[in-house]
Backbone as CSV, one residue per row, in Angstrom:
resi,resn,N_x,N_y,N_z,CA_x,CA_y,CA_z,C_x,C_y,C_z
1,MET,21.381,-23.037,90.558,22.272,-23.483,89.507,22.011,-24.950,89.148
2,THR,21.701,-25.776,90.127,21.456,-27.195,89.868,20.207,-27.376,89.009
3,LEU,19.157,-26.646,89.322,17.922,-26.753,88.547,18.154,-26.290,87.105
4,GLU,18.993,-25.285,86.949,19.290,-24.806,85.599,20.026,-25.876,84.785
5,ILE,20.943,-26.607,85.401,21.653,-27.688,84.717,20.685,-28.811,84.354
6,ILE,19.778,-29.125,85.248,18.778,-30.160,84.970,17.899,-29.748,83.801
7,VAL,17.474,-28.477,83.787,16.658,-27.974,82.681,17.445,-28.031,81.379
8,PHE,18.722,-27.678,81.432,19.567,-27.695,80.238,19.712,-29.110,79.676
9,ILE,20.002,-30.075,80.512,20.153,-31.464,80.066,18.821,-32.012,79.555
10,GLY,17.739,-31.693,80.259,16.411,-32.110,79.787,16.073,-31.489,78.434
11,ALA,16.480,-30.235,78.232,16.220,-29.570,76.956,17.040,-30.198,75.831
12,ILE,18.265,-30.613,76.124,19.066,-31.303,75.108,18.364,-32.587,74.684
13,LEU,17.893,-33.347,75.668,17.171,-34.584,75.349,15.880,-34.292,74.580
14,PHE,15.183,-33.228,74.982,13.968,-32.827,74.282,14.276,-32.459,72.830
15,GLY,15.375,-31.738,72.601,15.765,-31.365,71.240,16.095,-32.579,70.391
16,ILE,16.772,-33.567,70.989,17.100,-34.790,70.257,15.828,-35.531,69.865
17,VAL,14.907,-35.683,70.828,13.662,-36.409,70.562,12.817,-35.656,69.542
18,TRP,12.723,-34.349,69.658,11.920,-33.549,68.733,12.470,-33.668,67.318
19,TYR,13.784,-33.552,67.154,14.381,-33.656,65.829,14.165,-35.053,65.250
20,TRP,14.378,-36.071,66.071,14.209,-37.450,65.603,12.762,-37.694,65.182
21,ARG,11.813,-37.198,65.967,10.393,-37.373,65.661,10.035,-36.685,64.339
22,GLU,10.564,-35.483,64.144,10.271,-34.773,62.903,10.968,-35.386,61.694
23,SER,12.084,-36.060,61.910,12.740,-36.709,60.776,11.941,-37.920,60.310
24,LYS,11.141,-38.503,61.189,10.294,-39.643,60.825,8.988,-39.175,60.167
25,SER,8.348,-38.167,60.752,7.078,-37.684,60.223,6.908,-36.210,60.586
26,ASN,6.485,-35.406,59.626,6.304,-33.979,59.877,4.837,-33.566,59.730
27,LYS,3.938,-34.353,60.274,2.503,-34.098,60.116,2.072,-32.799,60.771
28,ILE,2.622,-32.468,61.930,2.220,-31.239,62.627,2.665,-30.016,61.831
29,TYR,3.868,-30.057,61.293,4.350,-28.937,60.483,3.519,-28.808,59.209
30,ARG,3.131,-29.920,58.616,2.264,-29.881,57.432,0.916,-29.243,57.756
31,LEU,0.363,-29.590,58.934,-0.905,-28.999,59.356,-0.752,-27.493,59.520
32,ALA,0.321,-27.062,60.189,0.560,-25.623,60.345,0.769,-24.964,58.998
33,ASN,1.419,-25.648,58.082,1.647,-25.119,56.749,0.328,-24.970,55.990
34,ARG,-0.566,-25.948,56.130,-1.874,-25.862,55.458,-2.708,-24.720,56.022
35,ILE,-2.622,-24.491,57.330,-3.414,-23.441,57.966,-2.906,-22.056,57.567
36,THR,-1.589,-21.891,57.486,-1.029,-20.559,57.287,-0.764,-20.186,55.827
37,HIS,-0.812,-21.133,54.902,-0.480,-20.830,53.513,-1.654,-21.131,52.592
38,ALA,-1.693,-20.397,51.491,-2.698,-20.645,50.464,-2.365,-21.960,49.753
39,LYS,-3.322,-22.486,49.029,-3.162,-23.782,48.354,-1.949,-23.790,47.420
40,ASP,-1.708,-22.678,46.730,-0.588,-22.603,45.789,0.768,-22.646,46.513
41,LEU,0.819,-22.099,47.717,2.086,-21.956,48.432,2.371,-23.079,49.418
42,GLN,1.462,-24.028,49.548,1.675,-25.110,50.517,2.819,-26.002,50.078
43,MET,3.469,-26.621,51.071,4.630,-27.466,50.783,4.212,-28.731,50.052
44,LYS,5.126,-29.245,49.255,4.859,-30.469,48.488,4.833,-31.675,49.415
45,SER,4.228,-32.759,48.960,4.082,-33.944,49.806,5.405,-34.659,50.049
46,ASP,6.384,-34.481,49.169,7.675,-35.145,49.362,8.671,-34.302,50.157
47,ASN,8.269,-33.110,50.600,9.135,-32.236,51.386,9.227,-32.756,52.819
48,ARG,10.440,-32.946,53.345,10.655,-33.522,54.671,10.816,-32.462,55.753
49,LYS,10.738,-31.202,55.409,11.010,-30.125,56.346,10.011,-30.116,57.498
50,GLY,10.511,-29.818,58.693,9.667,-29.705,59.872,9.961,-28.409,60.596
51,PHE,9.541,-28.308,61.858,9.805,-27.094,62.632,11.310,-26.901,62.849
52,ILE,12.023,-27.976,63.151,13.478,-27.862,63.308,14.227,-28.784,62.354
53,HIS,13.567,-29.783,61.804,14.219,-30.704,60.869,14.391,-30.019,59.525
54,GLU,15.621,-30.001,59.024,15.990,-29.378,57.749,15.687,-27.880,57.708
55,GLN,15.754,-27.216,58.842,15.551,-25.764,58.897,16.893,-25.098,59.179
56,PRO,17.098,-23.881,58.666,18.318,-23.146,59.020,18.274,-22.697,60.486
57,PHE,19.403,-22.236,60.977,19.546,-21.896,62.392,18.505,-20.888,62.852
58,LEU,18.296,-19.821,62.103,17.397,-18.757,62.536,15.956,-19.244,62.689
59,LEU,15.480,-20.038,61.741,14.114,-20.543,61.859,13.981,-21.545,63.001
60,ARG,15.029,-22.351,63.233,15.000,-23.246,64.391,14.879,-22.427,65.669
61,LEU,15.669,-21.372,65.753,15.639,-20.516,66.942,14.265,-19.886,67.130
62,VAL,13.657,-19.436,66.054,12.330,-18.815,66.149,11.289,-19.823,66.637
63,TRP,11.247,-21.012,66.036,10.244,-22.008,66.426,10.439,-22.475,67.866
64,ILE,11.692,-22.689,68.255,11.951,-23.151,69.629,11.599,-22.060,70.631
65,THR,11.961,-20.824,70.343,11.629,-19.718,71.236,10.124,-19.546,71.339
66,LEU,9.425,-19.653,70.226,7.970,-19.542,70.246,7.351,-20.649,71.093
67,LEU,7.842,-21.877,70.954,7.325,-22.982,71.747,7.531,-22.740,73.240
68,PHE,8.733,-22.339,73.618,9.004,-22.116,75.041,8.316,-20.860,75.573
69,ALA,8.092,-19.859,74.725,7.351,-18.669,75.164,5.895,-19.022,75.453
70,VAL,5.296,-19.844,74.586,3.918,-20.291,74.833,3.864,-21.143,76.099
71,GLY,4.841,-22.048,76.249,4.900,-22.880,77.462,5.080,-22.052,78.722
72,ALA,5.936,-21.039,78.666,6.150,-20.170,79.828,4.890,-19.372,80.146
73,GLY,4.194,-18.925,79.114,2.943,-18.208,79.340,1.903,-19.080,80.014
74,ILE,1.802,-20.309,79.588,0.840,-21.242,80.201,1.213,-21.520,81.654
75,VAL,2.513,-21.741,81.905,2.952,-22.028,83.277,2.695,-20.852,84.195
76,THR,2.968,-19.633,83.769,2.735,-18.472,84.625,1.246,-18.204,84.826
77,PHE,0.434,-18.549,83.854,-1.001,-18.342,84.000,-1.616,-19.388,84.926
78,VAL,-1.170,-20.630,84.817,-1.761,-21.723,85.589,-1.293,-21.712,87.044
79,THR,-0.009,-21.471,87.257,0.508,-21.508,88.630,0.427,-20.135,89.265
80,PRO,0.070,-20.082,90.528,-0.023,-18.786,91.198,1.342,-18.241,91.627
81,ILE,2.381,-19.064,91.516,3.709,-18.631,91.938,4.373,-17.877,90.800
82,ASN,4.832,-16.685,91.106,5.521,-15.881,90.116,7.020,-16.063,90.327
83,VAL,7.641,-16.840,89.456,9.051,-17.173,89.598,9.839,-16.438,88.526
84,PHE,11.029,-16.020,88.912,11.947,-15.409,87.951,12.632,-16.537,87.193
85,PHE,12.144,-16.849,85.990,12.598,-18.043,85.287,13.271,-17.742,83.952
86,ILE,13.812,-16.547,83.783,14.449,-16.203,82.507,15.672,-17.083,82.250
87,GLN,16.467,-17.403,83.295,17.645,-18.244,83.076,17.228,-19.650,82.661
88,TYR,16.105,-20.151,83.198,15.611,-21.469,82.792,15.109,-21.430,81.354
89,PHE,14.446,-20.358,81.016,13.928,-20.146,79.668,15.081,-20.140,78.662
90,ALA,16.138,-19.390,78.958,17.287,-19.302,78.054,18.025,-20.632,77.964
91,SER,18.220,-21.300,79.098,18.942,-22.582,79.040,18.117,-23.644,78.316
92,ALA,16.791,-23.570,78.408,15.945,-24.515,77.680,16.044,-24.287,76.172
93,ILE,16.074,-23.041,75.757,16.189,-22.737,74.327,17.544,-23.189,73.794
94,VAL,18.607,-22.842,74.498,19.950,-23.220,74.048,20.116,-24.736,74.074
95,GLY,19.621,-25.372,75.106,19.716,-26.827,75.194,18.961,-27.524,74.082
96,THR,17.789,-27.031,73.739,17.017,-27.633,72.658,17.719,-27.444,71.316
97,LEU,18.300,-26.270,71.103,19.067,-26.056,69.876,20.253,-27.016,69.793
98,ILE,20.978,-27.145,70.884,22.125,-28.057,70.898,21.652,-29.492,70.664
99,GLY,20.576,-29.879,71.306,20.038,-31.222,71.113,19.625,-31.485,69.679
100,SER,19.037,-30.485,69.031,18.633,-30.679,67.634,19.852,-30.849,66.736
101,TYR,20.921,-30.109,66.999,22.126,-30.267,66.183,22.842,-31.581,66.481
102,ILE,22.806,-32.037,67.720,23.376,-33.350,68.041,22.608,-34.436,67.290
103,ALA,21.284,-34.353,67.314,20.465,-35.350,66.619,20.700,-35.302,65.115
104,SER,20.825,-34.103,64.552,21.070,-34.022,63.107,22.434,-34.601,62.759
105,ALA,23.421,-34.417,63.615,24.744,-35.001,63.360,24.676,-36.521,63.422
106,VAL,23.940,-37.052,64.379,23.834,-38.507,64.509,23.061,-39.094,63.333
107,LEU,21.942,-38.481,62.968,21.160,-38.985,61.841,21.920,-38.827,60.532
108,PHE,22.661,-37.728,60.377,23.442,-37.523,59.170,24.566,-38.547,59.088
109,THR,25.197,-38.826,60.210,26.274,-39.808,60.224,25.742,-41.182,59.883
110,ARG,24.601,-41.522,60.427,24.019,-42.834,60.138,23.670,-42.951,58.658
111,ALA,23.133,-41.889,58.079,22.754,-41.930,56.665,23.984,-41.962,55.762
112,SER,25.057,-41.286,56.163,26.232,-41.223,55.299,27.142,-42.438,55.445
113,THR,26.877,-43.308,56.411,27.710,-44.497,56.568,27.005,-45.755,56.073
114,SER,26.054,-45.596,55.181,25.415,-46.771,54.610,26.418,-47.482,53.701
115,LYS,26.129,-48.716,53.367,27.078,-49.535,52.606,27.367,-48.928,51.231
116,GLU,26.336,-48.423,50.548,26.549,-47.843,49.225,27.442,-46.609,49.306
117,ASN,27.193,-45.759,50.309,28.015,-44.550,50.438,29.458,-44.902,50.773
118,LEU,29.658,-45.889,51.631,31.019,-46.295,51.963,31.737,-46.877,50.756
119,GLU,31.010,-47.640,49.920,31.616,-48.174,48.705,31.986,-47.051,47.735
120,LYS,31.123,-46.032,47.617,31.421,-44.893,46.758,32.680,-44.172,47.237
121,VAL,32.765,-43.954,48.552,33.929,-43.268,49.113,35.188,-44.098,48.880
122,PHE,35.092,-45.403,49.071,36.235,-46.288,48.852,36.697,-46.233,47.398
123,ASP,35.739,-46.271,46.460,36.090,-46.216,45.037,36.735,-44.880,44.676
124,LYS,36.200,-43.787,45.217,36.786,-42.473,44.941,38.201,-42.389,45.488
125,GLY,38.402,-42.919,46.693,39.739,-42.916,47.282,40.706,-43.760,46.473
126,LYS,40.223,-44.888,45.991,41.059,-45.778,45.182,41.469,-45.073,43.887
127,GLU,40.524,-44.406,43.226,40.830,-43.672,42.001,41.818,-42.542,42.276
128,PHE,41.651,-41.865,43.401,42.534,-40.763,43.757,43.965,-41.266,43.950
129,VAL,44.109,-42.386,44.657,45.438,-42.957,44.885,46.048,-43.405,43.562
130,GLU,45.255,-44.010,42.688,45.768,-44.433,41.387,46.237,-43.233,40.568
131,ASP,45.480,-42.134,40.615,45.892,-40.925,39.906,47.213,-40.395,40.456
132,LEU,47.367,-40.428,41.769,48.613,-39.958,42.370,49.782,-40.840,41.963
133,VAL,49.579,-42.141,41.987,50.659,-43.068,41.624,51.036,-42.885,40.158
134,GLU,50.055,-42.772,39.274,50.336,-42.558,37.860,51.076,-41.243,37.657
135,GLY,50.695,-40.224,38.377,51.359,-38.928,38.268,52.800,-39.004,38.732
136,GLU,53.077,-39.756,39.793,54.444,-39.897,40.283,55.303,-40.666,39.291
137,GLU,54.768,-41.717,38.673,55.528,-42.478,37.684,55.907,-41.600,36.501
138,GLU,54.980,-40.775,36.046,55.260,-39.880,34.934,56.344,-38.877,35.316
139,GLU,56.294,-38.353,36.534,57.295,-37.389,36.974,58.671,-38.036,37.061
140,VAL,58.734,-39.268,37.543,60.012,-39.971,37.637,60.581,-40.206,36.243
141,GLU,59.749,-40.627,35.289,60.208,-40.846,33.921,60.697,-39.543,33.285
142,GLU,59.975,-38.442,33.526,60.390,-37.152,32.997,61.717,-36.718,33.595
143,ALA,61.897,-36.957,34.894,63.149,-36.584,35.545,64.310,-37.393,34.977
144,LYS,64.106,-38.700,34.726,65.157,-39.529,34.145,65.498,-39.041,32.736
145,ALA,64.496,-38.682,31.957,64.729,-38.199,30.601,65.513,-36.893,30.619
146,GLN,65.221,-36.032,31.560,65.938,-34.759,31.658,67.385,-34.982,32.066
147,LYS,67.642,-35.948,32.947,69.004,-36.219,33.396,69.864,-36.715,32.237
148,THR,69.308,-37.539,31.382,70.101,-38.088,30.281,70.359,-37.047,29.209
149,THR,69.494,-36.088,29.030,69.686,-35.091,27.977,70.523,-33.919,28.453
150,GLU,70.522,-33.608,29.695,71.260,-32.456,30.191,72.678,-32.873,30.572
151,PRO,73.665,-32.041,30.202,75.030,-32.342,30.653,75.153,-32.063,32.146
152,GLU,76.033,-32.796,32.768,76.219,-32.590,34.198,76.954,-31.289,34.419
153,PRO,76.500,-30.484,35.358,77.169,-29.208,35.600,78.538,-29.435,36.248
154,GLU,79.470,-28.511,35.947,80.800,-28.608,36.534,80.725,-28.289,38.015
155,VAL,81.517,-29.017,38.750,81.570,-28.781,40.179,82.610,-27.698,40.414
156,LYS,82.240,-26.645,41.135,83.184,-25.565,41.418,84.194,-26.044,42.443
157,LYS,85.429,-25.691,42.189,86.478,-26.053,43.119,86.546,-25.001,44.214
158,SER,86.989,-25.432,45.336,87.142,-24.493,46.433,88.367,-23.610,46.176
159,ALA,88.476,-22.545,46.918,89.600,-21.616,46.757,90.910,-22.316,47.074
160,ARG,90.919,-23.176,48.054,92.132,-23.908,48.427,92.615,-24.773,47.254
161,ASP,91.663,-25.479,46.587,92.028,-26.332,45.454,92.557,-25.497,44.289
162,ARG,91.976,-24.340,44.049,92.439,-23.474,42.963,93.859,-22.965,43.233
163,PHE,94.111,-22.615,44.496,95.467,-22.176,44.844,96.468,-23.308,44.675
164,LYS,96.069,-24.543,45.022,96.954,-25.704,44.835,97.238,-25.921,43.349
165,ASP,96.198,-25.767,42.507,96.392,-25.932,41.067,97.357,-24.895,40.502
166,LYS,97.335,-23.700,41.026,98.231,-22.637,40.556,99.634,-22.794,41.151
167,GLY,99.747,-23.627,42.163,101.062,-23.849,42.779,101.390,-22.853,43.845
168,MET,100.446,-22.124,44.325,100.711,-21.123,45.342,100.842,-21.751,46.741
169,ILE,100.139,-22.852,46.970,100.282,-23.542,48.241,100.515,-25.009,47.971
170,LYS,101.107,-25.695,48.997,101.399,-27.097,48.820,100.321,-27.966,49.330
């Protein structure tokens, strides 16, 4: 169990580093794209997509599983020890996926908290509050106008007061 936790934490770190590396440069993915696709279908030069960077969940899972399957094949071929390592394999895949999503959240947060984006959010919030305040002022004015035009409704007397008015009780 301890080795599995170590593999899991190492895989999370590996996923973070892999995602960060691909967000900076996707040369390996471009090479794989050139090898597997015809000239017409190759990705554009401004496309930032990588093996796990800007990929949907299913493709991330496929690429990570393929990487660890190749790694597991190499390890079993090179080492003479035949170990039952399916739990390590699964925890490495899950850890790498979690690490990639942690890295994407951190990079996304850093990109969305730039000064220009914060100023845009502040301006939108300011406009929203102004719209709310203007809407409340209009509602208050409309309510005052309705009060002055409508007659005040009669207040119903209680049964006791009605009986007193008729002289039935003192």
